[in-house]
Short mmCIF file of C-alpha atoms and ligand atoms in Angstrom, two decimals:
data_model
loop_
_atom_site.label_atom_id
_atom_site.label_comp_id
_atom_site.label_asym_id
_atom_site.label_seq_id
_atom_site.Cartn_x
_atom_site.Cartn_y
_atom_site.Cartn_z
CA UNK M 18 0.60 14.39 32.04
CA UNK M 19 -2.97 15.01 31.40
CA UNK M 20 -3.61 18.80 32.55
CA UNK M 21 -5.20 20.36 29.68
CA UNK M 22 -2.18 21.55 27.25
CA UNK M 23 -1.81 25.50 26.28
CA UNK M 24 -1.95 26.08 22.27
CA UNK M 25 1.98 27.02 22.43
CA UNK M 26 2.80 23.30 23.28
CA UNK M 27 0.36 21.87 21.13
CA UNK M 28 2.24 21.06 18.36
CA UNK M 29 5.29 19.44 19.91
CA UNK M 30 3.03 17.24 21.84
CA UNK M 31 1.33 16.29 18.34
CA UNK M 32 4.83 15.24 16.71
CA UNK M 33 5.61 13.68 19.58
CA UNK M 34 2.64 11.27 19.48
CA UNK M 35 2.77 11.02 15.88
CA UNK M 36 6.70 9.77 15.70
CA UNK M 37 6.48 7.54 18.76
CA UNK M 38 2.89 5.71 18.08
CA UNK M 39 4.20 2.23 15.86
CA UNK M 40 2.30 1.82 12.79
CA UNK M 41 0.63 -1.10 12.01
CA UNK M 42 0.83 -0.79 7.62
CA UNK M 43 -1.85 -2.15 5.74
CA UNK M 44 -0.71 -1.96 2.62
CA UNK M 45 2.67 -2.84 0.89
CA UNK M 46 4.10 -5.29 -1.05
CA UNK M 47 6.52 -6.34 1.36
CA UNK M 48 7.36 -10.43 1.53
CA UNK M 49 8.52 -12.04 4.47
CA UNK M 50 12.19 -13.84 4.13
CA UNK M 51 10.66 -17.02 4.01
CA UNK M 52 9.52 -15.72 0.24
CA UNK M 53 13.05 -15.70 -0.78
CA UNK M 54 14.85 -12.78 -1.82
CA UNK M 55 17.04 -12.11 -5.39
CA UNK M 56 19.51 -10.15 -3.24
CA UNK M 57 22.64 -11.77 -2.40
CA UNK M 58 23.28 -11.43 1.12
CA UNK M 59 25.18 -12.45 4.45
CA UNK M 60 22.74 -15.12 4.89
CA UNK M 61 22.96 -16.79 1.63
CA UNK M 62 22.97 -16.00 -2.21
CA UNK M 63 20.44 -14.73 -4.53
CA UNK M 64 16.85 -16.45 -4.76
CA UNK M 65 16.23 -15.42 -8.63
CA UNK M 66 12.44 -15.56 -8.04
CA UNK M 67 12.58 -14.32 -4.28
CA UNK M 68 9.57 -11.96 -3.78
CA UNK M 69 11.47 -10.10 -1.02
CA UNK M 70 12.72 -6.89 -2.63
CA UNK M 71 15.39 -4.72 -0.27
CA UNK M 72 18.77 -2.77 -1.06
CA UNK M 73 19.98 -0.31 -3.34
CA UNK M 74 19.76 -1.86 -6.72
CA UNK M 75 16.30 -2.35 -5.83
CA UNK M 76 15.46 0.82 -4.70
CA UNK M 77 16.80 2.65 -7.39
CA UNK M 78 14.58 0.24 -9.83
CA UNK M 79 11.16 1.19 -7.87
CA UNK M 80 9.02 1.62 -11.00
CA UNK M 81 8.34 5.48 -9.63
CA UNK M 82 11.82 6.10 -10.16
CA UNK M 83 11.99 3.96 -13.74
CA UNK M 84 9.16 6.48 -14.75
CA UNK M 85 11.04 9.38 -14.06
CA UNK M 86 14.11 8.43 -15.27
CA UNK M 87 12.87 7.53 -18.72
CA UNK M 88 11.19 11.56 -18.59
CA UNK M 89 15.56 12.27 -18.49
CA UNK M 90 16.44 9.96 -20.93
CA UNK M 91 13.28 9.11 -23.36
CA UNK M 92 12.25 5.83 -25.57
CA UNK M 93 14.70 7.67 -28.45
CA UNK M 94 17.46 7.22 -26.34
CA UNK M 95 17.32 4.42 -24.21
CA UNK M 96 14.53 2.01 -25.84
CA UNK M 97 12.48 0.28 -22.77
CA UNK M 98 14.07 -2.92 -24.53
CA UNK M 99 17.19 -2.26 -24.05
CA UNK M 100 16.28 -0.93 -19.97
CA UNK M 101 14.40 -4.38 -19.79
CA UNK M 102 17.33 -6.19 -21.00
CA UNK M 103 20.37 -4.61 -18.48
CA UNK M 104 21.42 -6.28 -15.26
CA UNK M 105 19.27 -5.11 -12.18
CA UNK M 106 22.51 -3.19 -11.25
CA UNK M 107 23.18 -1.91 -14.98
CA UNK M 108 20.06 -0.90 -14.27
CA UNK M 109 20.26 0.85 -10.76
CA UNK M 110 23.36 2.79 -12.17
CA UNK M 111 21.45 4.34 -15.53
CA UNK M 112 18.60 5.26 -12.93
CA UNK M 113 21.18 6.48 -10.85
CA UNK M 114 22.87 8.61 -13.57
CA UNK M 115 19.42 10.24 -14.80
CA UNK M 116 18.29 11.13 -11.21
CA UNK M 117 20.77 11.99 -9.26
CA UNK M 118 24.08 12.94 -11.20
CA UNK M 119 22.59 14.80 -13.93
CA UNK M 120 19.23 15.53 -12.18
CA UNK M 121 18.81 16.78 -8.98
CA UNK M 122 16.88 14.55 -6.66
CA UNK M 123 14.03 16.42 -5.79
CA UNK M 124 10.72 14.48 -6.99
CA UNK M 125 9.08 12.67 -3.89
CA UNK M 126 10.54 9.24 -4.81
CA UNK M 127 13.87 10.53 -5.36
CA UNK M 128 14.06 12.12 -2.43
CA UNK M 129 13.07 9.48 -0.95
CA UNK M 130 15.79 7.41 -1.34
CA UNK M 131 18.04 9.97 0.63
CA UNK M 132 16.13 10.10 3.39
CA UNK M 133 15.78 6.19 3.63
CA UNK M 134 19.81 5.83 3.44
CA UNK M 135 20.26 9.04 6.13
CA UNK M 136 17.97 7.04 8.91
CA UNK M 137 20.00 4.61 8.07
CA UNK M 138 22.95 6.39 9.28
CA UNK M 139 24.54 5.68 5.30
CA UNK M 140 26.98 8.25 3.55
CA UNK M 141 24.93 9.86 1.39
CA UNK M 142 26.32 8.35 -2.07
CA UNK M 143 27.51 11.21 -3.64
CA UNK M 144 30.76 9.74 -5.30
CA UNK M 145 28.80 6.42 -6.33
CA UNK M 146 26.98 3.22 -5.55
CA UNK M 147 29.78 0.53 -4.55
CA UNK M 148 30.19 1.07 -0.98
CA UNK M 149 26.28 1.05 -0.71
CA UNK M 150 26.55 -1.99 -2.64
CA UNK M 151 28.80 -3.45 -0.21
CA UNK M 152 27.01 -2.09 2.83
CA UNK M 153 23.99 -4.02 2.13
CA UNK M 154 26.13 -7.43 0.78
CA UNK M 155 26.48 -7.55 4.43
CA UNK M 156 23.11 -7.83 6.01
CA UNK M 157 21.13 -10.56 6.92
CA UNK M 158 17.64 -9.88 5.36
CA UNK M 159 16.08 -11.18 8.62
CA UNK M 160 17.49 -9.09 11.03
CA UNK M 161 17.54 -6.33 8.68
CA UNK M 162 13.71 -6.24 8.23
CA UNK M 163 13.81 -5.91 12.36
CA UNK M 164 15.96 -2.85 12.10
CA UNK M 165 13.99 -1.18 9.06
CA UNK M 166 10.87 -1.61 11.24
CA UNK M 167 12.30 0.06 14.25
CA UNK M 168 13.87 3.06 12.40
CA UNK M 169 10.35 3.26 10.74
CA UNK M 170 8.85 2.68 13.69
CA UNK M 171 6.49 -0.43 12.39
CA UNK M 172 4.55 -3.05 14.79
CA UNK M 173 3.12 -4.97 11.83
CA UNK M 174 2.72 -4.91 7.92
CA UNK M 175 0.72 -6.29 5.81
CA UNK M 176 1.82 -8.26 2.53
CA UNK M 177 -0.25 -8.14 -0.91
CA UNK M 178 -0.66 -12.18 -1.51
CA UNK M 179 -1.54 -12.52 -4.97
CA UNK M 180 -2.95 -15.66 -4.90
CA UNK M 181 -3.62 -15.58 -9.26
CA UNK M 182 0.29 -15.08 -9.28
CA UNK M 183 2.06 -19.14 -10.37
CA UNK M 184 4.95 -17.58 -8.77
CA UNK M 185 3.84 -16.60 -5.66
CA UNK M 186 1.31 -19.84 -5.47
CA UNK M 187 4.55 -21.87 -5.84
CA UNK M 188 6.11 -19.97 -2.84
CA UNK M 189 2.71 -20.97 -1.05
CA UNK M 190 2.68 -24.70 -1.60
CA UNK M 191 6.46 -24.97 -1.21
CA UNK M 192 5.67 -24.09 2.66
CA UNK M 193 5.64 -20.66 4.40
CA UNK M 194 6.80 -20.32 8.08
CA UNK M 195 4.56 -17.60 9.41
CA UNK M 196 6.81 -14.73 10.18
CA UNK M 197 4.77 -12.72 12.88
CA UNK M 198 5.82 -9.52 11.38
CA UNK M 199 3.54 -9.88 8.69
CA UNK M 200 -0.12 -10.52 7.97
CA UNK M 201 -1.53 -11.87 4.66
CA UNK M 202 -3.50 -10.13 2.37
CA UNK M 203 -5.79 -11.97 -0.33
CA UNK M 204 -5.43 -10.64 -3.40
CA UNK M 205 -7.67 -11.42 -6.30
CA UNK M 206 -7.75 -8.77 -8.97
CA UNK M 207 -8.45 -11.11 -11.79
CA UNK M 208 -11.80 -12.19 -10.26
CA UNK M 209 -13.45 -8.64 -10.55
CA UNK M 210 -11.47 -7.69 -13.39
CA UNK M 211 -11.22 -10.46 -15.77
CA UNK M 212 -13.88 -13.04 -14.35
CA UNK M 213 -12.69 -15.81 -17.56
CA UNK M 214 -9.30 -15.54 -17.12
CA UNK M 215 -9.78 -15.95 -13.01
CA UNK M 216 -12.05 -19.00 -13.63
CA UNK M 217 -9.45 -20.99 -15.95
CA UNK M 218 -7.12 -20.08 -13.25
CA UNK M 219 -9.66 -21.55 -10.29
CA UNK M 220 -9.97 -24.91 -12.65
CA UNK M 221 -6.58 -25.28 -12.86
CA UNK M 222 -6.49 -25.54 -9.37
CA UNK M 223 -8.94 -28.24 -9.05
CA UNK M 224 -12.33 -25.56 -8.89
CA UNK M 225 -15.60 -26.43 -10.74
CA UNK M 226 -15.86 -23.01 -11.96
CA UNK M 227 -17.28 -22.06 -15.75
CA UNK M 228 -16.77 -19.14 -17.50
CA UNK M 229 -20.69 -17.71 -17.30
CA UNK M 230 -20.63 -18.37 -13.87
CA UNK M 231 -22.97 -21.45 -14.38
CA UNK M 232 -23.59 -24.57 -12.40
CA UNK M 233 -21.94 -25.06 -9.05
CA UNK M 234 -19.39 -22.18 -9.89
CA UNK M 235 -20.57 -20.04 -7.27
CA UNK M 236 -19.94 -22.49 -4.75
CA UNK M 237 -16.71 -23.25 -5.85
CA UNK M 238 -15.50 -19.97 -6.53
CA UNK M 239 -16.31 -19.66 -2.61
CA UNK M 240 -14.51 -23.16 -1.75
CA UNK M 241 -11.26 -21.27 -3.47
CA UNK M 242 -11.53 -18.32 -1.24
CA UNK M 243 -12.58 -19.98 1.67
CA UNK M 244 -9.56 -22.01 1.48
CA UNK M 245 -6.88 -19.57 0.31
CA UNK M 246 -7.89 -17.38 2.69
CA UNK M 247 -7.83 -19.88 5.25
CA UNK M 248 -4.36 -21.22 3.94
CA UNK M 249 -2.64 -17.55 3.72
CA UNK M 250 -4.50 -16.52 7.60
CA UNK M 251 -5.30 -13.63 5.44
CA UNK M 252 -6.96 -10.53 7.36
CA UNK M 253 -8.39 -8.89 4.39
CA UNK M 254 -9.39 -10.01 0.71
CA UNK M 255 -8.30 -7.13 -2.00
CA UNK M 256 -8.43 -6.01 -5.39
CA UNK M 257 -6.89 -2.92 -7.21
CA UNK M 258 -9.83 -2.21 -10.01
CA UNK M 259 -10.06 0.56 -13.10
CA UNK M 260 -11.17 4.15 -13.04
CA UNK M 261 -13.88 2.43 -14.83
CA UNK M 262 -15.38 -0.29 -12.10
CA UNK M 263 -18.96 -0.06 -12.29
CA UNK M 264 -21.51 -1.73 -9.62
CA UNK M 265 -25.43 -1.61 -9.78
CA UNK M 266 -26.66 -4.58 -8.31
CA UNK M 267 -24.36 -7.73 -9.18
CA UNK M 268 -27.69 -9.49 -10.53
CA UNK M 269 -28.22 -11.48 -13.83
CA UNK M 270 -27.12 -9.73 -17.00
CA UNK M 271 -24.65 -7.42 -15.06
CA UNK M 272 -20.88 -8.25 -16.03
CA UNK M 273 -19.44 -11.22 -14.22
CA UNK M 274 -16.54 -9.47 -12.23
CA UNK M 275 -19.65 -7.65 -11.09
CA UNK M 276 -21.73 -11.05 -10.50
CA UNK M 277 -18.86 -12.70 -9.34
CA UNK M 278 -18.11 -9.92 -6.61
CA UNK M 279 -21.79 -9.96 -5.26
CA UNK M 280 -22.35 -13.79 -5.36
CA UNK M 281 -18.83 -14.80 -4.32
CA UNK M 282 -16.47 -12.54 -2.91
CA UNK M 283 -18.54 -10.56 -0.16
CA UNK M 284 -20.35 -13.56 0.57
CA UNK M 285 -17.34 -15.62 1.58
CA UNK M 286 -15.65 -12.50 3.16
CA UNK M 287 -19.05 -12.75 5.52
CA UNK M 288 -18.16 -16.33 6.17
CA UNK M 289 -14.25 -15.25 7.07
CA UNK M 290 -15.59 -12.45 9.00
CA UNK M 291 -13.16 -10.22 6.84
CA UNK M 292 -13.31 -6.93 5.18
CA UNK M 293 -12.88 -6.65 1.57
CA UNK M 294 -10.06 -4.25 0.29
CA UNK M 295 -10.96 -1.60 -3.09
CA UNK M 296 -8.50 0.05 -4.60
CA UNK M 297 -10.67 2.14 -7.09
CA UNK M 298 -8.88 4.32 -10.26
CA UNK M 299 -5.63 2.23 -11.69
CA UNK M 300 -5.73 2.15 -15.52
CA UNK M 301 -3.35 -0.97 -16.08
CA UNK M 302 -0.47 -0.48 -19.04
CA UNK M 303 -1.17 3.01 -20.20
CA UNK M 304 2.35 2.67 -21.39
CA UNK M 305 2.93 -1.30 -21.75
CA UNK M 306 6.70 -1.09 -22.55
CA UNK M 307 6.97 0.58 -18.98
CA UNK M 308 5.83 -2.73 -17.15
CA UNK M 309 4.79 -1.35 -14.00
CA UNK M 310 5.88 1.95 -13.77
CA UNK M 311 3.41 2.06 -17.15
CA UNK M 312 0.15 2.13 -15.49
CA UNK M 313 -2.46 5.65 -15.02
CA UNK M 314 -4.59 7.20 -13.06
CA UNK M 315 -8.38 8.11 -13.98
CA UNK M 316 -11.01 9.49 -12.25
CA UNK M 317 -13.69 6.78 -10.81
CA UNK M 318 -17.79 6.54 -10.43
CA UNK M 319 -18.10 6.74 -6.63
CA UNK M 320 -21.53 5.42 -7.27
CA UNK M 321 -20.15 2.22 -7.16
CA UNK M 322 -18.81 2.71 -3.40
CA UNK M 323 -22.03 3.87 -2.76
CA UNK M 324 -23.92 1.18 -4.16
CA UNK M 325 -21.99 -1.57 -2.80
CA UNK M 326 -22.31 -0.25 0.97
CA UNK M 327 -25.60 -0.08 0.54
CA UNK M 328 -26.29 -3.49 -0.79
CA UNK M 329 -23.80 -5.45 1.34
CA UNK M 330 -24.45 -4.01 5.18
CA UNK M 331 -23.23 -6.93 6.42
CA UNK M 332 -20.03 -6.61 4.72
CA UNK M 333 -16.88 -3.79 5.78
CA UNK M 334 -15.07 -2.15 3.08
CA UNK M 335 -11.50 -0.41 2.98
CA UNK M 336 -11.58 2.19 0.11
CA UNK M 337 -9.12 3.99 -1.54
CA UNK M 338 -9.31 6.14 -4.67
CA UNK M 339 -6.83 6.86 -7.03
CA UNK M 340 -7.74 10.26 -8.46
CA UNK M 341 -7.22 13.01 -6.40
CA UNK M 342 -10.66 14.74 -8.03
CA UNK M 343 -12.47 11.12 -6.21
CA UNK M 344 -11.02 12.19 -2.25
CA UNK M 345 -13.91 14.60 -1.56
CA UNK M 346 -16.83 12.89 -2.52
CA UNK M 347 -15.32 9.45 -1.62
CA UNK M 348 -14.97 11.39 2.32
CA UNK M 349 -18.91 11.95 1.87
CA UNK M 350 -19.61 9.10 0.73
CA UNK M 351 -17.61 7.13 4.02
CA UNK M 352 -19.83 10.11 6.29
CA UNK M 353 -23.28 7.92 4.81
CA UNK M 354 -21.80 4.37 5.30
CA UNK M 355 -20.53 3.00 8.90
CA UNK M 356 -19.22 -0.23 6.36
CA UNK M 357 -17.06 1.87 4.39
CA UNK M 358 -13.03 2.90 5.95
CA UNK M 359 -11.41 5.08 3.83
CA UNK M 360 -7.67 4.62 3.57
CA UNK M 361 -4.47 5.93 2.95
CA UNK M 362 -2.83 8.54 -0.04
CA UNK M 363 -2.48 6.15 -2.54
CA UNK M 364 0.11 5.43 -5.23
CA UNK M 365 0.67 9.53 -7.22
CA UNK M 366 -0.90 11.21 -4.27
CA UNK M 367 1.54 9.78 -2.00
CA UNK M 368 3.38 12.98 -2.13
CA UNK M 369 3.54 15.85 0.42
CA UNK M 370 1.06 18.60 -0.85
CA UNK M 371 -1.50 16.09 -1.55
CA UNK M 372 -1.32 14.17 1.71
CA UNK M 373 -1.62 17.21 3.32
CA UNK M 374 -4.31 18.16 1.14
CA UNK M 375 -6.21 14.59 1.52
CA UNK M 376 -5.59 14.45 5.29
CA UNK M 377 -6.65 17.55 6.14
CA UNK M 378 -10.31 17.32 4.20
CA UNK M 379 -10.67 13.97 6.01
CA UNK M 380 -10.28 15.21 9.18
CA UNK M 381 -12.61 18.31 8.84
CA UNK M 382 -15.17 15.64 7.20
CA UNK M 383 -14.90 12.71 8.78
CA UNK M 384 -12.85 13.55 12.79
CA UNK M 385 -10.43 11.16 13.79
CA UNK M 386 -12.45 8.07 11.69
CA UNK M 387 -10.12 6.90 9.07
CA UNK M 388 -6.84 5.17 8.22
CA UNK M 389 -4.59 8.24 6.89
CA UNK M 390 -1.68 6.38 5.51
CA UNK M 391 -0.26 2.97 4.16
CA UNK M 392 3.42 2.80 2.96
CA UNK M 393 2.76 0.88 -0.33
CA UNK M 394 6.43 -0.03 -0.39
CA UNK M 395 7.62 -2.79 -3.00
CA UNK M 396 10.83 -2.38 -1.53
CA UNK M 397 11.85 -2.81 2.30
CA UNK M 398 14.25 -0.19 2.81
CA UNK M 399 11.30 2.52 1.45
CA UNK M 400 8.91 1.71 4.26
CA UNK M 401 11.59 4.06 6.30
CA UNK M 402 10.85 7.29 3.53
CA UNK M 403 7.33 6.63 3.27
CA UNK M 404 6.95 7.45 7.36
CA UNK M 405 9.24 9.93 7.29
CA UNK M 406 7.77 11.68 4.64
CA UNK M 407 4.37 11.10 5.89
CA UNK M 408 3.93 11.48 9.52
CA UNK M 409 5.16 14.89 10.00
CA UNK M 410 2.35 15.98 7.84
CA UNK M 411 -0.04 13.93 9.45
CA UNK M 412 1.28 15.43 12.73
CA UNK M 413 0.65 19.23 10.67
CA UNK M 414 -2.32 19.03 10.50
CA UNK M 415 -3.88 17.28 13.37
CA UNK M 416 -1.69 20.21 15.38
CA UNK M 417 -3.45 22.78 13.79
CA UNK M 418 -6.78 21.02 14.39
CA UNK M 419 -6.16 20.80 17.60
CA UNK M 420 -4.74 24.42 18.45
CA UNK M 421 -8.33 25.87 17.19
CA UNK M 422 -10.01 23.66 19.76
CA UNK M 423 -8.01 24.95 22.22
CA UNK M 424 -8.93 28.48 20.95
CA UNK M 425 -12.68 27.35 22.00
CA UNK M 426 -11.59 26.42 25.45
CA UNK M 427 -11.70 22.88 24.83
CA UNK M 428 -9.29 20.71 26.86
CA UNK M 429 -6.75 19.24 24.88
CA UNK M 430 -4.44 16.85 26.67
CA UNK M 431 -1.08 14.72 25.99
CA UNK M 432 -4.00 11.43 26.80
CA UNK M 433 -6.48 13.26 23.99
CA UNK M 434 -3.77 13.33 21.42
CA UNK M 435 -2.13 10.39 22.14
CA UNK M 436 -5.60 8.21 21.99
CA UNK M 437 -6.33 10.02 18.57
CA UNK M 438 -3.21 9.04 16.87
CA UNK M 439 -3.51 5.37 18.00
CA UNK M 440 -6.48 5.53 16.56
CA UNK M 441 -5.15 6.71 12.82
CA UNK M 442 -2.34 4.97 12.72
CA UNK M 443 -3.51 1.20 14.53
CA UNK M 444 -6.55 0.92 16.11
CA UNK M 445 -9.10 2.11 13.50
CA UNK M 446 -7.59 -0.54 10.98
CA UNK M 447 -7.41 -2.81 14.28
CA UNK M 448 -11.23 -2.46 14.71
CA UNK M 449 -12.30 -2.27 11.58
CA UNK M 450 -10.54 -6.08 10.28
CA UNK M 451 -11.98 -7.75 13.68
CA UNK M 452 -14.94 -5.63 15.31
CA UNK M 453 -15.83 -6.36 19.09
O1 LIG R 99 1.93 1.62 -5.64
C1 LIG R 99 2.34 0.74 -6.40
O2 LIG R 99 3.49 0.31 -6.35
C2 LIG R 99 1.43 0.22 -7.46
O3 LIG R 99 2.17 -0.33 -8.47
C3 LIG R 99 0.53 -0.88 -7.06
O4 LIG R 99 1.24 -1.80 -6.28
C4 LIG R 99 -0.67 -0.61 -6.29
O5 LIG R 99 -0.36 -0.03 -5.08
C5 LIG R 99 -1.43 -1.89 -6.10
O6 LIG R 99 -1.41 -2.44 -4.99
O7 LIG R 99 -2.02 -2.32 -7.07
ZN1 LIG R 100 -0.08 -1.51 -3.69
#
């Protein structure tokens, strides 16, 4: 098991590890059951505002596939009004129709969806959508997240808990049974994006916060952390900020996200003992009528990265960058800070030739010291396509990593491998959200 391995089994011991090594995920917008779910199901009916997205009608709404399907049929033909307006399933089917009966399903996120319904041994639904329909009537959303995480081969995700969303808060105060399946995530865009807007919020919730940041709001912008954090058992706080987030130094007379950030948010992620999450490049509502599916990418100052490891060496950061021109300099930049974790191929570089791309430069720059992939799913069933998809490049390139050390006489073993890919795909988030 641990004699050194000759370059022609290489590979096959890579994929190996790769498939069989469970992921822990930490990133997607997946909900545990006890957030309710808006699919009708063997366990009960629909939960309108359920936060639990699964199924077909729900896959085939992603907003990546909404994006493409209005590139079929454009605003002059079907106005986003009259999208908005359909049924989720009146929806589903025009998706359906663009893609896949007068398109051919090869875009990433099309594709997806086949492979998703293959592992899960479904009839590929080449004459229609009812008996997928009725297929997924029948599950029970609890044990069907169980089986989704074994054929994706998941230990653990994480959720995206945004805590500035009045639905989401309501699910919160209405009582949560922890599901151990899932770990919270603190999300608080609006206080580094939109500090006013985040502050009216905080009062409305009982916070002495002001607008300017005056008087006791720094301690009570902390209090609201502190105890949402708390409240959620969140492992991480987050934010997903613009191509155009900017930090210098967070002191007087910078912006207040900025001031906010510096004199609230990293200190009470010291006091939690937590990292704090960046998702650096998403231009919100590029296209407003396209509700999610509407927002863009745009290339990012990494000086900001830069400048906030520096400042805050008592603080960790996860980073990932939007723009695909950001991945080599944000690799550099994580080779200069010990704080900073680069992860996963985020959002439009989710796709195979950029992972690839993106996984390989991190390896050569940075070894086996980074978190390659999160799934990002807003829907179950997808966490299945975004392994799939994923891992067997991952696996690609760490192979052919590994067959040029053998070519140096290094000793690559099944125990080498194996240790490495527990690494990328569990232990280096592991370490990184709760150091020794
Ligand atoms: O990938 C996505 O679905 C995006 O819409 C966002 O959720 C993004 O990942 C985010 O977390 O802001
Ligand atoms: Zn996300």
């Amino acid at each position: 098991m641990n004699e050194p391995l000759p370059v022609s089994r290489v590979a096959d011991e890579v994929i190996r590890a790769v498939l069989q090594t469970p992921v822990i995920d930490m990133h997607t917008h997946i909900y545990s059951t006890s957030f309710g779910t808006p699919v009708a199901n063997a366990a009960g009916p629909a939960d309108p505002g359920g936060l639990l997205l699964w199924g077909i009608d729900e896959m085939l709404t992603y907003h990546y596939l909404v994006a493409e399907a209005f590139r079929v049929r454009p605003a002059d033909e079907m106005p986003y009004e009259t999208f908005w307006r359909l049924s989720k399933q009146d929806q589903a089917d025009h998706v359906w129709r663009c893609l896949f009966v007068e398109r051919t399903p090869v875009s990433e996120a099309a594709k997806g969806l086949l492979t998703t319904l293959q592992a899960l041994g479904l009839e590929l639904p080449v004459s229609g959508l009812s008996g997928l329909r009725r297929w997924f009537a029948e599950q029970d959303p609890d044990d069907y997240i169980d089986r989704v995480m074994e054929v994706a081969n998941i230990d653990k995700m994480t959720m995206t808990n945004a805590v500035f969303d009045d639905a989401e808060r309501a699910r919160w105060d209405a009582g949560i049974t922890p599901d151990s399946r899932f770990d919270a995530v603190l999300r608080i865009d609006p206080v580094l994006r939109d500090w006013p807007a985040a502050a009216a919020a905080m009062r409305g919730m009982g916070y002495g916060v002001a607008d300017d940041l005056s008087g006791g709001s720094v301690s009570e912008g902390r209090r609201f952390l502190l105890d949402w954090a708390g409240r959620m058992k969140a492992v991480y706080l987050a934010a997903s900020l613009p191509p155009s987030f900017a930090f210098t130094d967070g002191g007087p007379g910078r912006p207040l996200g900025e001031q906010a950030f510096a004199r609230i948010v990293l200190p009470a992620c010291r006091d939690l003992g937590v990292p704090f999450a960046m998702m650096i490049g998403a231009r919100r509502a590029a296209n407003p009528a396209l509700g999610d599916a509407g927002d863009m990418t745009g290339r990012a100052d990494i000086e900001a990265v830069t400048n906030i490891c520096a400042a805050f060496p008592g603080n960790r950061f996860f980073v990932t960058m939007l723009s695909r021109e950001n991945q080599h300099e944000l690799c550099v930049a994580a080779r200069k800070f010990g704080n900073l974790m680069i992860f996963g191929c985020w959002w439009f570089l989710n796709n195979p030739s950029l992972v690839e791309e993106i996984t390989r430069m991190r390896v050569e720059l940075l070894g086996t010291t980074f978190i390659p992939q999160h799934a990002d799913a807003r829907v179950l069933d997808q966490m299945i396509y975004k392994w799939r998809h994923s891992r067997p490049i991952i696996a690609r390139v760490l192979a052919a990593k590994y067959e040029d050390l053998v070519g140096t006489g290094w000793p690559v073993t099944p125990k080498t491998i194996e240790r490495d890919v527990r690494l990328l795909l569990r232990d280096n988030y592991l370490n990184f959200i709760a150091p020794r």
